[in-house]
PDB file of C-alpha atoms in Angstrom:
ATOM      1  CA  ASN A   1     -14.034  34.585-128.504  1.00  0.00           C
ATOM      2  CA  LEU A   2     -14.198  32.554-124.907  1.00  0.00           C
ATOM      3  CA  GLY A   3     -13.388  32.792-121.495  1.00  0.00           C
ATOM      4  CA  PHE A   4     -12.554  30.753-118.785  1.00  0.00           C
ATOM      5  CA  SER A   5     -13.920  31.853-115.478  1.00  0.00           C
ATOM      6  CA  GLY A   6     -16.547  31.981-113.041  1.00  0.00           C
ATOM      7  CA  LEU A   7     -17.196  28.795-110.827  1.00  0.00           C
ATOM      8  CA  VAL A   8     -16.082  26.644-113.071  1.00  0.00           C
ATOM      9  CA  CYS A   9     -12.243  27.786-112.493  1.00  0.00           C
ATOM     10  CA  ARG A  10     -12.557  28.995-108.949  1.00  0.00           C
ATOM     11  CA  LEU A  11     -10.469  26.478-107.190  1.00  0.00           C
ATOM     12  CA  MET A  12      -7.842  26.859-109.926  1.00  0.00           C
ATOM     13  CA  ALA A  13      -7.730  30.029-109.499  1.00  0.00           C
ATOM     14  CA  LEU A  14      -7.638  29.737-105.756  1.00  0.00           C
ATOM     15  CA  ARG A  15      -4.711  27.544-106.149  1.00  0.00           C
ATOM     16  CA  PHE A  16      -2.809  29.971-108.407  1.00  0.00           C
ATOM     17  CA  ILE A  17      -3.549  32.855-105.994  1.00  0.00           C
ATOM     18  CA  THR A  18      -1.894  31.020-103.863  1.00  0.00           C
ATOM     19  CA  GLU A  19       1.382  30.055-105.175  1.00  0.00           C
ATOM     20  CA  MET A  20       1.615  33.554-106.108  1.00  0.00           C
ATOM     21  CA  ALA A  21       1.609  34.954-102.975  1.00  0.00           C
ATOM     22  CA  GLN A  22       3.747  32.030-101.418  1.00  0.00           C
ATOM     23  CA  ASP A  23       6.473  33.473-104.556  1.00  0.00           C
ATOM     24  CA  PRO A  24       8.974  36.269-102.784  1.00  0.00           C
ATOM     25  CA  ARG A  25       9.967  37.244-106.261  1.00  0.00           C
ATOM     26  CA  LEU A  26       6.438  38.489-106.602  1.00  0.00           C
ATOM     27  CA  THR A  27       6.042  42.009-105.522  1.00  0.00           C
ATOM     28  CA  ILE A  28       2.770  43.223-106.818  1.00  0.00           C
ATOM     29  CA  PRO A  29      -0.258  43.317-105.829  1.00  0.00           C
ATOM     30  CA  ILE A  30      -2.448  40.035-106.824  1.00  0.00           C
ATOM     31  CA  SER A  31      -5.467  40.862-107.890  1.00  0.00           C
ATOM     32  CA  GLY A  32      -8.009  37.577-107.118  1.00  0.00           C
ATOM     33  CA  MET A  33     -10.946  36.668-109.468  1.00  0.00           C
ATOM     34  CA  GLY A  34     -12.427  33.769-110.898  1.00  0.00           C
ATOM     35  CA  GLY A  35     -15.319  32.175-108.944  1.00  0.00           C
ATOM     36  CA  ILE A  36     -16.639  34.945-106.760  1.00  0.00           C
ATOM     37  CA  TYR A  37     -19.674  34.544-105.640  1.00  0.00           C
ATOM     38  CA  THR A  38     -20.349  35.126-102.233  1.00  0.00           C
ATOM     39  CA  GLY A  39     -18.512  36.980 -99.701  1.00  0.00           C
ATOM     40  CA  HIS A  40     -17.360  33.721 -98.365  1.00  0.00           C
ATOM     41  CA  ASP A  41     -15.663  33.369-101.935  1.00  0.00           C
ATOM     42  CA  ALA A  42     -13.634  36.971-101.230  1.00  0.00           C
ATOM     43  CA  VAL A  43     -12.331  35.711 -98.022  1.00  0.00           C
ATOM     44  CA  GLU A  44     -10.757  32.506 -99.258  1.00  0.00           C
ATOM     45  CA  PHE A  45      -9.297  34.525-102.054  1.00  0.00           C
ATOM     46  CA  LEU A  46      -7.963  37.413 -99.769  1.00  0.00           C
ATOM     47  CA  SER A  47      -6.780  35.067 -97.077  1.00  0.00           C
ATOM     48  CA  LEU A  48      -4.809  32.795 -99.813  1.00  0.00           C
ATOM     49  CA  GLY A  49      -3.102  36.195-100.743  1.00  0.00           C
ATOM     50  CA  ALA A  50      -5.211  38.399-103.261  1.00  0.00           C
ATOM     51  CA  SER A  51      -5.181  42.034-101.946  1.00  0.00           C
ATOM     52  CA  ASN A  52      -8.200  43.307-104.637  1.00  0.00           C
ATOM     53  CA  LEU A  53     -10.905  41.616-106.022  1.00  0.00           C
ATOM     54  CA  GLN A  54     -12.718  41.362-109.410  1.00  0.00           C
ATOM     55  CA  CYS A  55     -16.154  39.702-110.320  1.00  0.00           C
ATOM     56  CA  THR A  56     -17.780  39.582-113.718  1.00  0.00           C
ATOM     57  CA  THR A  57     -19.211  36.430-114.315  1.00  0.00           C
ATOM     58  CA  ALA A  58     -21.484  36.763-111.319  1.00  0.00           C
ATOM     59  CA  VAL A  59     -22.510  40.012-112.315  1.00  0.00           C
ATOM     60  CA  MET A  60     -23.188  38.683-115.557  1.00  0.00           C
ATOM     61  CA  HIS A  61     -25.456  36.137-114.063  1.00  0.00           C
ATOM     62  CA  HIS A  62     -26.978  38.230-111.205  1.00  0.00           C
ATOM     63  CA  TRP A  63     -26.818  41.569-111.973  1.00  0.00           C
ATOM     64  CA  ILE A  64     -25.143  44.781-110.239  1.00  0.00           C
ATOM     65  CA  HIS A  65     -27.261  43.245-107.289  1.00  0.00           C
ATOM     66  CA  ILE A  66     -24.928  40.456-106.706  1.00  0.00           C
ATOM     67  CA  VAL A  67     -22.129  43.274-105.589  1.00  0.00           C
ATOM     68  CA  GLU A  68     -24.111  44.773-102.226  1.00  0.00           C
ATOM     69  CA  ASP A  69     -24.594  41.043-101.142  1.00  0.00           C
ATOM     70  CA  LEU A  70     -21.177  39.903-101.738  1.00  0.00           C
ATOM     71  CA  LYS A  71     -19.990  43.039 -99.776  1.00  0.00           C
ATOM     72  CA  ASP A  72     -22.424  42.392 -97.115  1.00  0.00           C
ATOM     73  CA  GLY A  73     -21.525  39.151 -96.695  1.00  0.00           C
ATOM     74  CA  PHE A  74     -18.247  40.032 -97.219  1.00  0.00           C
ATOM     75  CA  LEU A  75     -18.021  42.572 -94.280  1.00  0.00           C
ATOM     76  CA  ARG A  76     -19.755  39.834 -92.185  1.00  0.00           C
ATOM     77  CA  HIS A  77     -16.930  37.232 -92.302  1.00  0.00           C
ATOM     78  CA  LEU A  78     -14.263  40.112 -92.202  1.00  0.00           C
ATOM     79  CA  ARG A  79     -15.246  40.716 -88.847  1.00  0.00           C
ATOM     80  CA  ARG A  80     -16.263  37.283 -88.061  1.00  0.00           C
ATOM     81  CA  CYS A  81     -12.579  36.137 -88.587  1.00  0.00           C
ATOM     82  CA  GLY A  82     -11.408  39.562 -86.174  1.00  0.00           C
ATOM     83  CA  HIS A  83      -9.802  41.597 -89.208  1.00  0.00           C
ATOM     84  CA  ASP A  84     -10.154  45.121 -90.027  1.00  0.00           C
ATOM     85  CA  SER A  85      -9.139  45.881 -93.361  1.00  0.00           C
ATOM     86  CA  VAL A  86      -9.036  44.045 -96.829  1.00  0.00           C
ATOM     87  CA  SER A  87      -5.207  44.479 -96.119  1.00  0.00           C
ATOM     88  CA  GLU A  88      -4.800  43.381 -92.528  1.00  0.00           C
ATOM     89  CA  MET A  89      -6.648  39.736 -94.336  1.00  0.00           C
ATOM     90  CA  SER A  90      -4.395  39.518 -97.445  1.00  0.00           C
ATOM     91  CA  GLY A  91      -2.632  36.322 -97.190  1.00  0.00           C
ATOM     92  CA  ALA A  92      -3.780  35.904 -93.361  1.00  0.00           C
ATOM     93  CA  GLY A  93      -4.000  31.622 -94.160  1.00  0.00           C
ATOM     94  CA  LEU A  94      -1.468  30.927 -95.817  1.00  0.00           C
ATOM     95  CA  PRO A  95       0.394  30.363 -92.351  1.00  0.00           C
ATOM     96  CA  SER A  96      -2.195  27.611 -91.950  1.00  0.00           C
ATOM     97  CA  LEU A  97      -1.696  25.294 -95.418  1.00  0.00           C
ATOM     98  CA  GLU A  98      -0.326  22.427 -95.507  1.00  0.00           C
ATOM     99  CA  SER A  99       2.157  20.495 -98.273  1.00  0.00           C
ATOM    100  CA  PRO A 100       0.368  18.032-100.905  1.00  0.00           C
ATOM    101  CA  ASP A 101       3.211  15.438 -99.973  1.00  0.00           C
ATOM    102  CA  LYS A 102       1.826  15.991 -95.733  1.00  0.00           C
ATOM    103  CA  LEU A 103      -1.680  14.839 -96.428  1.00  0.00           C
ATOM    104  CA  SER A 104      -3.183  11.783 -96.137  1.00  0.00           C
ATOM    105  CA  LEU A 105      -3.451   9.472 -99.216  1.00  0.00           C
ATOM    106  CA  SER A 106      -5.762   6.817 -97.815  1.00  0.00           C
ATOM    107  CA  MET A 107      -8.463   7.707 -98.790  1.00  0.00           C
ATOM    108  CA  GLU A 108     -10.261   9.011-102.089  1.00  0.00           C
ATOM    109  CA  ALA A 109     -12.889  11.386-102.510  1.00  0.00           C
ATOM    110  CA  VAL A 110     -15.973  10.633-105.338  1.00  0.00           C
ATOM    111  CA  ALA A 111     -18.991  12.959-106.317  1.00  0.00           C
ATOM    112  CA  THR A 112     -22.055  11.907-105.703  1.00  0.00           C
ATOM    113  CA  ILE A 113     -25.460  13.521-107.292  1.00  0.00           C
ATOM    114  CA  VAL A 114     -28.926  13.455-105.231  1.00  0.00           C
ATOM    115  CA  PRO A 115     -31.506  12.379-107.532  1.00  0.00           C
ATOM    116  CA  GLU A 116     -33.991  13.438-105.522  1.00  0.00           C
ATOM    117  CA  LEU A 117     -32.558  17.328-105.204  1.00  0.00           C
ATOM    118  CA  CYS A 118     -31.017  17.086-108.759  1.00  0.00           C
ATOM    119  CA  THR A 119     -33.042  19.643-111.090  1.00  0.00           C
ATOM    120  CA  GLY A 120     -31.547  18.456-114.715  1.00  0.00           C
ATOM    121  CA  CYS A 121     -29.862  21.955-115.144  1.00  0.00           C
ATOM    122  CA  GLY A 122     -26.640  20.006-116.561  1.00  0.00           C
ATOM    123  CA  ASP A 123     -24.344  22.563-115.015  1.00  0.00           C
ATOM    124  CA  CYS A 124     -22.367  19.721-113.264  1.00  0.00           C
ATOM    125  CA  VAL A 125     -21.748  17.616-116.363  1.00  0.00           C
ATOM    126  CA  ARG A 126     -20.364  20.226-117.842  1.00  0.00           C
ATOM    127  CA  SER A 127     -18.412  21.754-115.140  1.00  0.00           C
ATOM    128  CA  CYS A 128     -17.056  17.786-115.114  1.00  0.00           C
ATOM    129  CA  SER A 129     -16.484  17.426-118.800  1.00  0.00           C
ATOM    130  CA  ASN A 130     -14.602  20.856-118.932  1.00  0.00           C
ATOM    131  CA  GLY A 131     -12.724  19.704-115.775  1.00  0.00           C
ATOM    132  CA  ALA A 132     -11.738  16.696-118.446  1.00  0.00           C
ATOM    133  CA  ALA A 133     -12.760  13.781-116.252  1.00  0.00           C
ATOM    134  CA  ASP A 134     -16.472  13.456-117.691  1.00  0.00           C
ATOM    135  CA  ALA A 135     -17.792  11.465-114.723  1.00  0.00           C
ATOM    136  CA  ILE A 136     -21.116  13.087-114.664  1.00  0.00           C
ATOM    137  CA  GLN A 137     -23.917  12.208-117.194  1.00  0.00           C
ATOM    138  CA  LEU A 138     -27.444  13.119-117.540  1.00  0.00           C
ATOM    139  CA  PHE A 139     -29.915   9.629-117.799  1.00  0.00           C
ATOM    140  CA  ASP A 140     -33.611  10.519-118.078  1.00  0.00           C
ATOM    141  CA  GLY A 141     -33.086  14.507-116.858  1.00  0.00           C
ATOM    142  CA  VAL A 142     -30.833  13.216-113.960  1.00  0.00           C
ATOM    143  CA  ALA A 143     -27.317  13.781-113.028  1.00  0.00           C
ATOM    144  CA  LYS A 144     -25.790  10.219-112.417  1.00  0.00           C
ATOM    145  CA  GLY A 145     -21.721  10.704-110.756  1.00  0.00           C
ATOM    146  CA  GLY A 146     -19.815   8.682-108.403  1.00  0.00           C
ATOM    147  CA  SER A 147     -18.245   6.530-111.755  1.00  0.00           C
ATOM    148  CA  GLN A 148     -13.982   5.819-111.452  1.00  0.00           C
ATOM    149  CA  LYS A 149     -13.399   8.509-113.571  1.00  0.00           C
ATOM    150  CA  CYS A 150     -14.004  10.748-110.552  1.00  0.00           C
ATOM    151  CA  VAL A 151     -10.610  12.995-109.963  1.00  0.00           C
ATOM    152  CA  ALA A 152     -12.502  14.543-106.699  1.00  0.00           C
ATOM    153  CA  CYS A 153     -12.080  17.791-107.667  1.00  0.00           C
ATOM    154  CA  SER A 154     -15.365  19.065-106.461  1.00  0.00           C
ATOM    155  CA  LEU A 155     -16.585  21.608-109.282  1.00  0.00           C
ATOM    156  CA  CYS A 156     -19.768  19.929-109.649  1.00  0.00           C
ATOM    157  CA  SER A 157     -20.588  20.236-105.904  1.00  0.00           C
ATOM    158  CA  GLN A 158     -19.193  24.223-106.156  1.00  0.00           C
ATOM    159  CA  ILE A 159     -21.303  24.808-109.710  1.00  0.00           C
ATOM    160  CA  CYS A 160     -24.504  23.022-108.594  1.00  0.00           C
ATOM    161  CA  PRO A 161     -27.152  25.809-107.850  1.00  0.00           C
ATOM    162  CA  VAL A 162     -28.727  23.139-105.289  1.00  0.00           C
ATOM    163  CA  GLU A 163     -28.139  22.960-101.772  1.00  0.00           C
ATOM    164  CA  GLY A 164     -26.975  19.816-101.236  1.00  0.00           C
ATOM    165  CA  ALA A 165     -27.580  17.799-104.271  1.00  0.00           C
ATOM    166  CA  VAL A 166     -23.903  17.030-105.041  1.00  0.00           C
ATOM    167  CA  LYS A 167     -22.371  15.146-102.148  1.00  0.00           C
ATOM    168  CA  ILE A 168     -18.685  14.752-101.648  1.00  0.00           C
ATOM    169  CA  SER A 169     -17.758  11.482 -99.648  1.00  0.00           C
ATOM    170  CA  THR A 170     -14.405   9.781 -98.981  1.00  0.00           C
ATOM    171  CA  PRO A 171     -14.946   6.289 -99.084  1.00  0.00           C
ATOM    172  CA  PRO A 172     -12.094   3.971 -98.124  1.00  0.00           C
ATOM    173  CA  ARG A 173      -9.370   3.804-100.643  1.00  0.00           C
ATOM    174  CA  ILE A 174      -9.228   0.181-102.439  1.00  0.00           C
ATOM    175  CA  GLU A 175      -5.667  -1.496-101.781  1.00  0.00           C
ATOM    176  CA  ARG A 176      -4.525  -2.683-104.617  1.00  0.00           C
ATOM    177  CA  GLN A 177      -2.844  -6.293-104.855  1.00  0.00           C
ATOM    178  CA  SER A 178       0.382  -6.633-106.368  1.00  0.00           C
ATOM    179  CA  CYS A 179       0.806  -9.445-108.997  1.00  0.00           C
TER     180      CYS A 179
END
């Protein structure tokens, strides 16, 4: 029995946390989970409405030592954001969110792999195929992305263990002429 968690589902988890936090019918605490690896991740979950956090996959990958790093990073972010407590931070980011219908659709994003930085681990390939896009492939031990299949979910950049190896760019959208 396999679960679906960790960095691969982080963006979806953030979306669901936000939707639950914005629903006035929900009056119970919301537990944030799914891809919490850093203090910054914890701040994102809390600011979008979680009131507590669960962290399992990161502990399985990096052992229990990651908890102290997570706590230290979180406390730095908490102070930097000017909050004194977790409850004060919970939902603080919700008022600044925009509805998708207000966002510009004149640009599309696409993931590009920097070959010199790619280690060939395949994490981006697996996350892309699990996300149903299948836009990244391994060729001779190097990932290659940027295809027309890319849906700009950024899972590949979230899961890549090498900083800067995946670039998300926004080339101008190609306007299609009608027949």
